Amino acid sequence: MPCVAPFPLPTSARPRPRPAAACACAAPVRRRLRAGGRQAVWFVLSAWLLSLALICAPALAAAPLLLDDAQGEVEAWPALSLRSDPAGALDLAEALRDPGAWSAPRTPRANLGPRRDVVWLRMPLQVRSGDGRWMLNVDYPPLQEVGVTLLRDGVVQGSWTLGAAQPFAQRPVASRSHAAELALVPGARYELVLRVRTLSAMLVPIRLVKP
């Protein structure tokens, strides 16, 4: 026998049919919520990828500075990366060992400001055409110590001691600025590494010029 309530249900307890208009409006809302969720996921993913790129950026190698006899003079600053050595205790191998310690300078061009740490600078080079004879020129005479090393495939090809602390007669090039002559093989890839220490403002206008 079917079960029948002994008394009528109160009006408030009876199920109410959902208005058709409410159903029609709910669908677009649900679609917007789903779309908003996808946008939130994409935003989080994009932020994560950007953070990863910023973390990895210092380790990425800069494009080589291309040298061509027709240029005559090339500004080195766009190809430079920098590493600070607060204790001045690193040698060349130690300075180059950790790629993540290097980054592009975040200062005005050729101006690292007043600082007392040792600064390492590196730049990749490649002669695109010509005889391969170029001059490194650091045109700020007050710089006290500028050590320069030329590498090819990680092997030292030459080294020079420049700077105001170096007696003029012992400079590799008799010049007011700090200079060294480079003999490069066209097509080969090189890297110039500079170690700079000074009590003056650290201005390092570096150019490669034809002798």
Coordinates of C-alpha atoms in Angstrom, one line a residue:
M1 CA 0.0 0.0 0.0
P2 CA 1.4 3.4 -0.9
C3 CA 2.5 5.6 2.0
V4 CA 0.4 8.7 2.3
A5 CA 1.2 11.6 4.6
P6 CA -1.5 11.9 7.3
F7 CA -1.7 15.6 6.8
P8 CA -0.8 18.0 4.0
L9 CA 2.8 19.3 3.8
P10 CA 3.2 23.0 4.6
T11 CA 3.6 25.3 1.7
S12 CA 7.2 26.2 2.6
A13 CA 8.2 22.5 2.6
R14 CA 6.9 21.7 -0.8
P15 CA 9.5 21.5 -3.6
R16 CA 9.4 24.6 -5.8
P17 CA 9.9 24.4 -9.5
R18 CA 13.1 26.3 -10.7
P19 CA 12.1 29.3 -12.8
A20 CA 13.0 28.9 -16.4
A21 CA 14.7 32.3 -16.4
A22 CA 17.0 31.3 -13.6
C23 CA 18.2 28.2 -15.5
A24 CA 18.8 30.3 -18.6
C25 CA 21.0 32.8 -16.6
A26 CA 23.0 30.2 -14.7
A27 CA 24.6 28.7 -17.8
P28 CA 26.5 31.9 -18.9
V29 CA 27.6 32.3 -15.3
R30 CA 29.0 28.8 -15.1
R31 CA 30.7 29.4 -18.5
R32 CA 32.3 32.6 -17.2
L33 CA 33.5 30.8 -14.0
R34 CA 35.1 28.0 -16.1
A35 CA 36.7 30.6 -18.4
G36 CA 37.9 32.6 -15.3
G37 CA 39.5 29.4 -13.9
R38 CA 41.4 28.7 -17.2
Q39 CA 42.6 32.3 -17.2
A40 CA 43.8 32.0 -13.6
V41 CA 45.7 28.8 -14.4
W42 CA 47.3 30.4 -17.5
F43 CA 48.3 33.5 -15.4
V44 CA 50.0 31.3 -12.8
L45 CA 51.8 29.2 -15.5
S46 CA 53.0 32.4 -17.2
A47 CA 54.3 33.9 -14.0
W48 CA 56.2 30.6 -13.3
L49 CA 57.7 30.6 -16.7
L50 CA 58.8 34.2 -16.4
S51 CA 60.4 33.5 -13.0
L52 CA 62.3 30.5 -14.5
A53 CA 63.5 32.7 -17.4
L54 CA 64.8 35.4 -15.0
I55 CA 66.6 32.8 -12.9
C56 CA 68.2 31.2 -15.9
A57 CA 69.0 34.4 -17.7
P58 CA 72.4 35.1 -16.1
A59 CA 73.6 31.6 -17.1
L60 CA 72.9 32.2 -20.8
A61 CA 75.9 33.1 -22.9
A62 CA 75.9 36.5 -24.6
A63 CA 76.1 36.7 -28.3
P64 CA 79.7 37.2 -29.5
L65 CA 81.0 40.6 -30.4
L66 CA 81.5 40.4 -34.1
L67 CA 84.6 42.2 -35.5
D68 CA 84.9 43.4 -39.0
D69 CA 87.8 45.5 -40.5
A70 CA 85.3 47.7 -42.2
Q71 CA 84.0 48.9 -38.8
G72 CA 87.3 50.2 -37.5
E73 CA 85.9 50.4 -33.9
V74 CA 83.4 48.4 -31.9
E75 CA 81.8 49.2 -28.6
A76 CA 82.2 46.2 -26.2
W77 CA 79.6 47.1 -23.6
P78 CA 76.6 45.4 -25.1
A79 CA 78.4 42.0 -25.1
L80 CA 79.7 42.2 -21.5
S81 CA 78.7 40.2 -18.5
L82 CA 79.8 40.9 -15.0
R83 CA 80.7 39.1 -11.8
S84 CA 81.5 40.7 -8.4
D85 CA 84.4 39.4 -6.3
P86 CA 84.0 41.2 -2.9
A87 CA 87.0 39.5 -1.3
G88 CA 89.2 39.7 -4.4
A89 CA 90.1 36.1 -3.8
L90 CA 89.0 34.4 -7.1
D91 CA 91.5 33.4 -9.7
L92 CA 90.5 33.1 -13.4
A93 CA 89.3 29.4 -13.2
E94 CA 87.3 30.1 -10.1
A95 CA 85.7 33.2 -11.6
L96 CA 84.6 31.3 -14.7
R97 CA 83.5 28.1 -12.9
D98 CA 80.0 29.3 -12.0
P99 CA 78.0 30.6 -15.0
G100 CA 75.1 31.6 -12.7
A101 CA 77.3 34.2 -10.9
W102 CA 77.5 36.3 -14.1
S103 CA 74.9 38.8 -15.3
A104 CA 74.6 41.7 -17.7
P105 CA 75.5 45.1 -16.1
R106 CA 72.5 46.9 -14.7
T107 CA 74.2 50.3 -14.7
P108 CA 74.7 53.2 -17.2
R109 CA 76.9 52.3 -20.1
A110 CA 80.6 51.8 -19.1
N111 CA 79.9 53.2 -15.6
L112 CA 79.9 50.8 -12.6
G113 CA 80.0 53.6 -10.1
P114 CA 82.1 53.9 -6.9
R115 CA 82.8 50.4 -5.6
R116 CA 85.5 48.6 -3.7
D117 CA 85.0 45.1 -4.8
V118 CA 87.0 43.4 -7.6
V119 CA 84.9 43.2 -10.7
W120 CA 85.3 40.5 -13.4
L121 CA 84.1 41.3 -16.9
R122 CA 83.9 38.9 -19.8
M123 CA 82.9 39.2 -23.5
P124 CA 82.8 36.7 -26.3
L125 CA 84.6 37.7 -29.6
Q126 CA 84.6 36.5 -33.2
V127 CA 86.3 38.0 -36.2
R128 CA 83.9 38.0 -39.0
S129 CA 86.3 39.3 -41.7
G130 CA 89.7 40.9 -41.9
D131 CA 93.3 40.1 -40.8
G132 CA 92.4 39.5 -37.1
R133 CA 94.5 42.3 -35.7
W134 CA 92.6 44.3 -33.1
M135 CA 93.4 46.5 -30.1
L136 CA 91.7 46.3 -26.8
N137 CA 91.3 49.8 -25.4
V138 CA 90.0 50.7 -21.9
D139 CA 89.9 54.5 -22.1
Y140 CA 89.8 55.6 -18.4
P141 CA 93.4 56.2 -17.2
P142 CA 92.6 56.3 -13.4
L143 CA 91.8 52.6 -13.3
Q144 CA 94.5 51.1 -11.1
E145 CA 94.5 47.4 -12.0
V146 CA 93.2 45.8 -15.1
G147 CA 94.2 42.2 -15.8
V148 CA 93.3 40.9 -19.2
T149 CA 93.2 37.3 -20.4
L150 CA 92.3 36.1 -23.9
L151 CA 90.8 32.6 -24.2
R152 CA 90.1 30.4 -27.2
D153 CA 88.0 27.3 -26.5
G154 CA 88.9 27.7 -22.8
V155 CA 92.7 27.8 -23.4
V156 CA 94.7 30.9 -22.5
Q157 CA 96.1 32.6 -25.6
G158 CA 97.6 35.6 -23.9
S159 CA 97.4 37.8 -20.8
W160 CA 98.3 41.4 -20.0
T161 CA 98.6 43.5 -16.9
L162 CA 97.3 47.0 -17.5
G163 CA 96.3 49.9 -15.2
A164 CA 97.6 53.1 -13.7
A165 CA 99.6 51.0 -11.1
Q166 CA 101.6 49.6 -14.0
P167 CA 104.8 51.6 -14.8
F168 CA 104.4 53.3 -18.1
A169 CA 107.6 51.6 -19.5
Q170 CA 106.1 48.2 -18.7
R171 CA 102.8 48.7 -20.4
P172 CA 102.3 46.5 -23.5
V173 CA 101.2 49.5 -25.5
A174 CA 102.7 53.0 -24.9
S175 CA 99.4 54.7 -24.5
R176 CA 97.5 57.1 -22.1
S177 CA 94.7 54.6 -22.0
H178 CA 95.0 50.9 -21.1
A179 CA 95.5 48.9 -24.3
A180 CA 96.7 45.5 -25.5
E181 CA 97.1 44.2 -29.1
L182 CA 95.2 41.0 -30.0
A183 CA 96.0 38.6 -32.8
L184 CA 92.8 36.7 -33.6
V185 CA 92.1 34.0 -36.1
P186 CA 89.1 34.9 -38.3
G187 CA 86.1 32.7 -37.7
A188 CA 87.4 31.4 -34.4
R189 CA 85.5 32.1 -31.1
Y190 CA 87.4 33.9 -28.3
E191 CA 86.6 35.3 -24.9
L192 CA 88.2 38.3 -23.3
V193 CA 88.1 38.3 -19.5
L194 CA 89.1 41.4 -17.5
R195 CA 89.7 41.7 -13.7
V196 CA 89.3 45.3 -12.5
R197 CA 90.2 46.7 -9.2
T198 CA 90.4 50.5 -8.5
L199 CA 89.9 53.1 -5.8
S200 CA 88.6 55.6 -8.3
A201 CA 85.1 55.4 -9.8
M202 CA 84.9 52.3 -11.8
L203 CA 84.4 53.6 -15.3
V204 CA 85.3 51.0 -17.9
P205 CA 84.7 52.3 -21.5
I206 CA 85.9 49.2 -23.5
R207 CA 86.3 49.3 -27.2
L208 CA 88.0 47.1 -29.8
V209 CA 89.7 49.2 -32.4
K210 CA 91.9 48.5 -35.5
P211 CA 95.6 49.3 -34.8

